[in-house]
Amino acid sequence: MRVYILENEAAIGKAVGDLICEAVISKPDIVLGLATGMSPIPSYERMIARYRAGELSFARVSTFNLDEYCDLPREHKNSFYSFMRQNLFSHVDLPPERIHFLDGGAADEAAECARYEAAIEAAGGIDLQLLGIGRNGHIGFNEPAAHFTISSYKTALAPSTIAANSRFFSDVPMPRHAMTMGVGSILRSRRIVLIATGSAKADAVKTMLEGEVSPRCPATALREHPDAAIYLDPAAAALLDK
Ligand code: GLP
């Protein structure tokens, strides 16, 4: 695991955005695993800027997002689908048929999760997975639990996750459930890049990097991955010993 501490969110956005752009340039039909939340936004802005400058195309890229809320229409402004449209997809030439999401409204949840895993496999697997981290150490929506999860599934959100994300919901209550890739789905990616910024993430970052590998902090599983890079700002790195 490689850990980079850069001066601020903008520097991380440039570094990670450039890393993703270079990966797309060297493999135009790359399969990207994408994340929502505030952490990846500067990276998406960098990707959009380089696309607008004519430096790369997303025409052959495929994307799989990590997670989606249940009981929230895809068109709702707070769905992760809407988030991705607003922050990346509507600004680049990524064909809609190459964009993949778990359907949080699917009646048969198990079938939907199996469909998603099969679609990832049929695409050749995820080449590069972008991640944020929850304050409790969650990745995707894999909340602290007794076991690591192997593949996509429907999950109940932790009270701390609901508390952290409720501020984004004004017209409807925040959903209590989501569908998410499992920790195993994430670890099957060939390369992983995680971004954590701000003091609210310092505890989770310390446990991820220096705590016991345990499903009580799902992000600790990334220590088992052969190609994971962690990008931190000084506030998120503040509690690290090393
Ligand atoms: C949500 C998402 C995660 C994300 C986390 C942190 O819970 N499901 O994928 O990493 O929020 O979000 P932020 O980057 O806004 O702190």
mmCIF file of C-alpha atoms and ligand atoms in Angstrom:
data_model
loop_
_atom_site.group_PDB
_atom_site.id
_atom_site.type_symbol
_atom_site.label_atom_id
_atom_site.label_comp_id
_atom_site.label_asym_id
_atom_site.label_seq_id
_atom_site.Cartn_x
_atom_site.Cartn_y
_atom_site.Cartn_z
ATOM 1 C CA MET A 1 0.000 0.000 0.000
ATOM 2 C CA ARG A 2 1.404 3.397 -0.935
ATOM 3 C CA VAL A 3 0.397 6.456 1.080
ATOM 4 C CA TYR A 4 0.715 9.976 -0.311
ATOM 5 C CA ILE A 5 0.151 13.054 1.837
ATOM 6 C CA LEU A 6 -0.438 16.087 -0.411
ATOM 7 C CA GLU A 7 -0.971 19.667 0.720
ATOM 8 C CA ASN A 8 -4.709 20.004 0.059
ATOM 9 C CA GLU A 9 -7.794 18.718 -1.764
ATOM 10 C CA ALA A 10 -6.862 20.560 -4.956
ATOM 11 C CA ALA A 11 -3.456 18.887 -5.132
ATOM 12 C CA ILE A 12 -5.058 15.485 -4.542
ATOM 13 C CA GLY A 13 -7.678 16.174 -7.208
ATOM 14 C CA LYS A 14 -4.945 17.032 -9.703
ATOM 15 C CA ALA A 15 -2.819 13.985 -8.811
ATOM 16 C CA VAL A 16 -5.685 11.486 -8.837
ATOM 17 C CA GLY A 17 -7.452 13.089 -11.805
ATOM 18 C CA ASP A 18 -4.204 12.913 -13.769
ATOM 19 C CA LEU A 19 -3.620 9.319 -12.686
ATOM 20 C CA ILE A 20 -7.064 8.334 -14.003
ATOM 21 C CA CYS A 21 -6.583 10.317 -17.231
ATOM 22 C CA GLU A 22 -3.211 8.638 -17.861
ATOM 23 C CA ALA A 23 -4.833 5.245 -17.247
ATOM 24 C CA VAL A 24 -7.568 6.071 -19.804
ATOM 25 C CA ILE A 25 -5.005 7.310 -22.327
ATOM 26 C CA SER A 26 -2.927 4.138 -22.015
ATOM 27 C CA LYS A 27 -6.015 1.864 -22.091
ATOM 28 C CA PRO A 28 -8.888 3.630 -23.905
ATOM 29 C CA ASP A 29 -11.343 0.793 -23.152
ATOM 30 C CA ILE A 30 -10.485 0.790 -19.434
ATOM 31 C CA VAL A 31 -13.094 -0.299 -16.878
ATOM 32 C CA LEU A 32 -13.349 2.275 -14.089
ATOM 33 C CA GLY A 33 -14.958 1.744 -10.693
ATOM 34 C CA LEU A 34 -16.297 5.102 -9.538
ATOM 35 C CA ALA A 35 -17.289 6.619 -6.212
ATOM 36 C CA THR A 36 -19.623 9.360 -5.039
ATOM 37 C CA GLY A 37 -19.196 11.768 -2.122
ATOM 38 C CA MET A 38 -17.240 14.994 -1.819
ATOM 39 C CA SER A 39 -13.808 13.329 -1.904
ATOM 40 C CA PRO A 40 -13.641 12.485 -5.646
ATOM 41 C CA ILE A 41 -15.147 15.760 -6.935
ATOM 42 C CA PRO A 42 -11.803 17.586 -7.525
ATOM 43 C CA SER A 43 -10.541 14.499 -9.393
ATOM 44 C CA TYR A 44 -13.647 14.501 -11.602
ATOM 45 C CA GLU A 45 -13.119 18.224 -12.238
ATOM 46 C CA ARG A 46 -9.568 17.520 -13.363
ATOM 47 C CA MET A 47 -10.756 14.725 -15.683
ATOM 48 C CA ILE A 48 -13.395 17.045 -17.196
ATOM 49 C CA ALA A 49 -10.813 19.808 -17.700
ATOM 50 C CA ARG A 50 -8.436 17.486 -19.528
ATOM 51 C CA TYR A 51 -11.312 16.094 -21.614
ATOM 52 C CA ARG A 52 -12.317 19.642 -22.585
ATOM 53 C CA ALA A 53 -8.698 20.367 -23.497
ATOM 54 C CA GLY A 54 -8.942 17.506 -25.995
ATOM 55 C CA GLU A 55 -6.366 15.350 -24.198
ATOM 56 C CA LEU A 56 -8.485 12.201 -23.909
ATOM 57 C CA SER A 57 -11.794 10.581 -24.763
ATOM 58 C CA PHE A 58 -14.103 8.445 -22.619
ATOM 59 C CA ALA A 59 -15.896 7.029 -25.666
ATOM 60 C CA ARG A 60 -14.637 3.470 -25.048
ATOM 61 C CA VAL A 61 -14.465 3.614 -21.227
ATOM 62 C CA SER A 62 -16.887 1.566 -19.099
ATOM 63 C CA THR A 63 -17.844 2.584 -15.571
ATOM 64 C CA PHE A 64 -19.303 0.730 -12.603
ATOM 65 C CA ASN A 65 -20.358 2.771 -9.604
ATOM 66 C CA LEU A 66 -19.798 1.409 -6.133
ATOM 67 C CA ASP A 67 -23.252 1.823 -4.683
ATOM 68 C CA GLU A 68 -26.747 3.272 -4.916
ATOM 69 C CA TYR A 69 -29.502 4.065 -2.445
ATOM 70 C CA CYS A 70 -32.574 1.860 -2.208
ATOM 71 C CA ASP A 71 -36.069 3.370 -2.243
ATOM 72 C CA LEU A 72 -34.951 6.470 -4.122
ATOM 73 C CA PRO A 73 -35.771 6.905 -7.826
ATOM 74 C CA ARG A 74 -32.694 7.093 -10.024
ATOM 75 C CA GLU A 75 -33.896 10.501 -11.283
ATOM 76 C CA HIS A 76 -34.031 11.955 -7.746
ATOM 77 C CA LYS A 77 -31.435 14.689 -7.269
ATOM 78 C CA ASN A 78 -29.820 12.804 -4.365
ATOM 79 C CA SER A 79 -29.375 9.473 -6.136
ATOM 80 C CA PHE A 80 -25.780 8.521 -6.817
ATOM 81 C CA TYR A 81 -26.737 8.244 -10.481
ATOM 82 C CA SER A 82 -27.740 11.941 -10.448
ATOM 83 C CA PHE A 83 -24.556 12.793 -8.572
ATOM 84 C CA MET A 84 -22.432 11.144 -11.236
ATOM 85 C CA ARG A 85 -24.368 12.774 -14.066
ATOM 86 C CA GLN A 86 -23.910 16.175 -12.484
ATOM 87 C CA ASN A 87 -20.247 15.796 -11.522
ATOM 88 C CA LEU A 88 -18.819 13.776 -14.409
ATOM 89 C CA PHE A 89 -21.003 11.946 -16.918
ATOM 90 C CA SER A 90 -22.829 14.947 -18.461
ATOM 91 C CA HIS A 91 -19.479 16.695 -19.069
ATOM 92 C CA VAL A 92 -17.615 13.984 -20.998
ATOM 93 C CA ASP A 93 -18.236 11.719 -23.997
ATOM 94 C CA LEU A 94 -18.903 8.550 -21.988
ATOM 95 C CA PRO A 95 -21.675 6.630 -23.841
ATOM 96 C CA PRO A 96 -24.740 6.027 -21.592
ATOM 97 C CA GLU A 97 -24.716 2.301 -22.376
ATOM 98 C CA ARG A 98 -21.238 2.021 -20.856
ATOM 99 C CA ILE A 99 -22.397 3.470 -17.501
ATOM 100 C CA HIS A 100 -23.374 0.829 -14.927
ATOM 101 C CA PHE A 101 -25.154 1.122 -11.595
ATOM 102 C CA LEU A 102 -26.767 -1.209 -9.129
ATOM 103 C CA ASP A 103 -30.539 -0.681 -9.331
ATOM 104 C CA GLY A 104 -31.487 0.249 -5.777
ATOM 105 C CA GLY A 105 -35.164 -0.152 -6.668
ATOM 106 C CA ALA A 106 -34.896 -3.724 -7.966
ATOM 107 C CA ALA A 107 -37.610 -6.030 -6.594
ATOM 108 C CA ASP A 108 -35.329 -9.073 -6.576
ATOM 109 C CA GLU A 109 -32.258 -7.786 -4.768
ATOM 110 C CA ALA A 110 -30.238 -10.986 -5.001
ATOM 111 C CA ALA A 111 -30.814 -11.222 -8.764
ATOM 112 C CA GLU A 112 -29.860 -7.574 -9.191
ATOM 113 C CA CYS A 113 -26.604 -8.047 -7.255
ATOM 114 C CA ALA A 114 -25.783 -11.189 -9.261
ATOM 115 C CA ARG A 115 -26.498 -9.273 -12.495
ATOM 116 C CA TYR A 116 -24.093 -6.510 -11.434
ATOM 117 C CA GLU A 117 -21.264 -8.877 -10.522
ATOM 118 C CA ALA A 118 -21.761 -10.727 -13.834
ATOM 119 C CA ALA A 119 -21.677 -7.431 -15.747
ATOM 120 C CA ILE A 120 -18.378 -6.478 -14.075
ATOM 121 C CA GLU A 121 -16.938 -9.848 -14.991
ATOM 122 C CA ALA A 122 -18.243 -9.660 -18.576
ATOM 123 C CA ALA A 123 -16.545 -6.266 -18.944
ATOM 124 C CA GLY A 124 -13.243 -7.911 -17.993
ATOM 125 C CA GLY A 125 -13.189 -6.805 -14.344
ATOM 126 C CA ILE A 126 -12.481 -3.367 -12.908
ATOM 127 C CA ASP A 127 -9.069 -1.990 -13.888
ATOM 128 C CA LEU A 128 -9.057 0.995 -11.552
ATOM 129 C CA GLN A 129 -11.364 1.533 -8.580
ATOM 130 C CA LEU A 130 -11.694 4.984 -7.020
ATOM 131 C CA LEU A 131 -12.771 5.093 -3.360
ATOM 132 C CA GLY A 132 -13.585 7.483 -0.552
ATOM 133 C CA ILE A 133 -13.898 6.379 3.059
ATOM 134 C CA GLY A 134 -16.702 6.846 5.572
ATOM 135 C CA ARG A 135 -16.036 8.282 9.027
ATOM 136 C CA ASN A 136 -16.559 4.793 10.426
ATOM 137 C CA GLY A 137 -14.140 3.212 7.935
ATOM 138 C CA HIS A 138 -16.754 2.113 5.402
ATOM 139 C CA ILE A 139 -15.875 1.725 1.731
ATOM 140 C CA GLY A 140 -18.722 1.850 -0.756
ATOM 141 C CA PHE A 141 -21.524 1.216 1.712
ATOM 142 C CA ASN A 142 -19.751 -1.677 3.451
ATOM 143 C CA GLU A 143 -20.426 -0.659 7.033
ATOM 144 C CA PRO A 144 -18.516 -2.073 10.034
ATOM 145 C CA ALA A 145 -19.656 -5.679 10.442
ATOM 146 C CA ALA A 146 -18.712 -9.082 11.784
ATOM 147 C CA HIS A 147 -17.551 -10.387 8.376
ATOM 148 C CA PHE A 148 -16.027 -8.999 5.204
ATOM 149 C CA THR A 149 -18.557 -9.078 2.360
ATOM 150 C CA ILE A 150 -17.665 -10.998 -0.775
ATOM 151 C CA SER A 151 -19.824 -9.482 -3.498
ATOM 152 C CA SER A 152 -22.608 -6.961 -4.107
ATOM 153 C CA TYR A 153 -25.522 -6.977 -1.657
ATOM 154 C CA LYS A 154 -28.231 -4.874 -0.020
ATOM 155 C CA THR A 155 -27.216 -3.317 3.282
ATOM 156 C CA ALA A 156 -28.676 -1.247 6.119
ATOM 157 C CA LEU A 157 -26.819 2.028 6.588
ATOM 158 C CA ALA A 158 -25.083 2.738 9.898
ATOM 159 C CA PRO A 159 -26.515 5.529 12.084
ATOM 160 C CA SER A 160 -23.269 7.518 11.652
ATOM 161 C CA THR A 161 -23.579 7.270 7.847
ATOM 162 C CA ILE A 162 -27.182 8.461 8.015
ATOM 163 C CA ALA A 163 -26.098 11.327 10.286
ATOM 164 C CA ALA A 164 -23.248 12.286 7.918
ATOM 165 C CA ASN A 165 -25.328 12.219 4.712
ATOM 166 C CA SER A 166 -28.803 13.362 5.883
ATOM 167 C CA ARG A 167 -27.843 17.010 5.291
ATOM 168 C CA PHE A 168 -28.070 16.369 1.539
ATOM 169 C CA PHE A 169 -31.742 15.312 1.764
ATOM 170 C CA SER A 170 -34.289 18.128 2.037
ATOM 171 C CA ASP A 171 -37.478 16.918 0.316
ATOM 172 C CA VAL A 172 -37.444 13.216 1.256
ATOM 173 C CA PRO A 173 -35.965 11.364 4.247
ATOM 174 C CA MET A 174 -32.555 9.849 3.633
ATOM 175 C CA PRO A 175 -32.882 6.176 2.590
ATOM 176 C CA ARG A 176 -31.965 3.649 5.288
ATOM 177 C CA HIS A 177 -30.733 1.002 2.839
ATOM 178 C CA ALA A 178 -28.421 0.830 -0.135
ATOM 179 C CA MET A 179 -26.999 -1.673 -2.574
ATOM 180 C CA THR A 180 -23.238 -1.778 -2.699
ATOM 181 C CA MET A 181 -20.340 -3.692 -4.156
ATOM 182 C CA GLY A 182 -18.913 -5.940 -1.463
ATOM 183 C CA VAL A 183 -15.409 -5.616 -0.045
ATOM 184 C CA GLY A 184 -14.528 -8.635 -2.193
ATOM 185 C CA SER A 185 -15.819 -6.883 -5.347
ATOM 186 C CA ILE A 186 -13.575 -3.925 -4.511
ATOM 187 C CA LEU A 187 -10.526 -6.097 -3.810
ATOM 188 C CA ARG A 188 -10.961 -7.842 -7.179
ATOM 189 C CA SER A 189 -10.141 -4.524 -8.915
ATOM 190 C CA ARG A 190 -6.646 -4.526 -10.391
ATOM 191 C CA ARG A 191 -5.771 -1.154 -8.922
ATOM 192 C CA ILE A 192 -7.328 0.888 -6.122
ATOM 193 C CA VAL A 193 -7.030 4.597 -5.325
ATOM 194 C CA LEU A 194 -8.593 5.941 -2.118
ATOM 195 C CA ILE A 195 -8.965 9.623 -1.237
ATOM 196 C CA ALA A 196 -9.526 10.917 2.305
ATOM 197 C CA THR A 197 -9.457 14.571 3.278
ATOM 198 C CA GLY A 198 -10.336 16.550 6.398
ATOM 199 C CA SER A 199 -10.100 15.934 10.124
ATOM 200 C CA ALA A 200 -13.424 14.028 10.227
ATOM 201 C CA LYS A 201 -11.632 11.163 8.436
ATOM 202 C CA ALA A 202 -8.511 11.099 10.649
ATOM 203 C CA ASP A 203 -9.739 8.308 12.962
ATOM 204 C CA ALA A 204 -10.867 6.106 10.063
ATOM 205 C CA VAL A 205 -7.567 6.705 8.239
ATOM 206 C CA LYS A 206 -5.528 5.769 11.302
ATOM 207 C CA THR A 207 -7.460 2.523 11.747
ATOM 208 C CA MET A 208 -7.289 1.741 8.019
ATOM 209 C CA LEU A 209 -3.492 2.080 7.960
ATOM 210 C CA GLU A 210 -2.383 1.180 11.484
ATOM 211 C CA GLY A 211 -5.219 -0.787 13.107
ATOM 212 C CA GLU A 212 -5.899 -4.502 13.021
ATOM 213 C CA VAL A 213 -7.223 -5.785 9.662
ATOM 214 C CA SER A 214 -10.863 -6.389 10.578
ATOM 215 C CA PRO A 215 -14.364 -6.061 9.114
ATOM 216 C CA ARG A 216 -15.011 -3.685 12.031
ATOM 217 C CA CYS A 217 -13.145 -1.204 9.807
ATOM 218 C CA PRO A 218 -13.859 -2.426 6.241
ATOM 219 C CA ALA A 219 -11.166 -0.161 4.737
ATOM 220 C CA THR A 220 -8.462 -2.223 6.511
ATOM 221 C CA ALA A 221 -9.085 -4.882 3.836
ATOM 222 C CA LEU A 222 -7.277 -2.628 1.357
ATOM 223 C CA ARG A 223 -4.011 -3.536 3.115
ATOM 224 C CA GLU A 224 -4.389 -6.983 1.510
ATOM 225 C CA HIS A 225 -4.492 -5.499 -2.005
ATOM 226 C CA PRO A 226 -1.285 -5.587 -4.105
ATOM 227 C CA ASP A 227 -1.847 -2.205 -5.793
ATOM 228 C CA ALA A 228 -3.637 0.259 -3.520
ATOM 229 C CA ALA A 229 -2.681 3.928 -3.243
ATOM 230 C CA ILE A 230 -4.041 6.197 -0.510
ATOM 231 C CA TYR A 231 -4.140 9.977 -1.016
ATOM 232 C CA LEU A 232 -4.477 12.063 2.154
ATOM 233 C CA ASP A 233 -4.372 15.711 3.099
ATOM 234 C CA PRO A 234 -2.535 16.689 6.313
ATOM 235 C CA ALA A 235 -5.772 16.821 8.369
ATOM 236 C CA ALA A 236 -6.786 13.269 7.401
ATOM 237 C CA ALA A 237 -3.223 12.056 8.108
ATOM 238 C CA ALA A 238 -2.895 13.913 11.430
ATOM 239 C CA LEU A 239 -3.264 10.893 13.741
ATOM 240 C CA LEU A 240 -0.838 8.578 11.900
ATOM 241 C CA ASP A 241 2.203 7.424 13.869
ATOM 242 C CA LYS A 242 4.451 6.954 10.870
HETATM 243 C C1 GLP B 1 -20.760 7.647 1.117
HETATM 244 C C2 GLP B 1 -20.378 6.751 -0.062
HETATM 245 C C3 GLP B 1 -18.923 6.353 0.003
HETATM 246 C C4 GLP B 1 -18.062 7.569 0.283
HETATM 247 C C5 GLP B 1 -18.437 8.162 1.615
HETATM 248 C C6 GLP B 1 -17.589 9.349 2.005
HETATM 249 O O1 GLP B 1 -21.104 6.944 2.229
HETATM 250 N N1 GLP B 1 -21.172 5.583 -0.136
HETATM 251 O O2 GLP B 1 -18.556 5.729 -1.211
HETATM 252 O O3 GLP B 1 -16.704 7.202 0.269
HETATM 253 O O4 GLP B 1 -19.789 8.583 1.517
HETATM 254 O O5 GLP B 1 -18.089 10.517 1.400
HETATM 255 P P1 GLP B 1 -17.332 11.878 1.360
HETATM 256 O O6 GLP B 1 -16.290 11.746 0.306
HETATM 257 O O7 GLP B 1 -18.387 12.878 0.988
HETATM 258 O O8 GLP B 1 -16.767 12.114 2.704
#
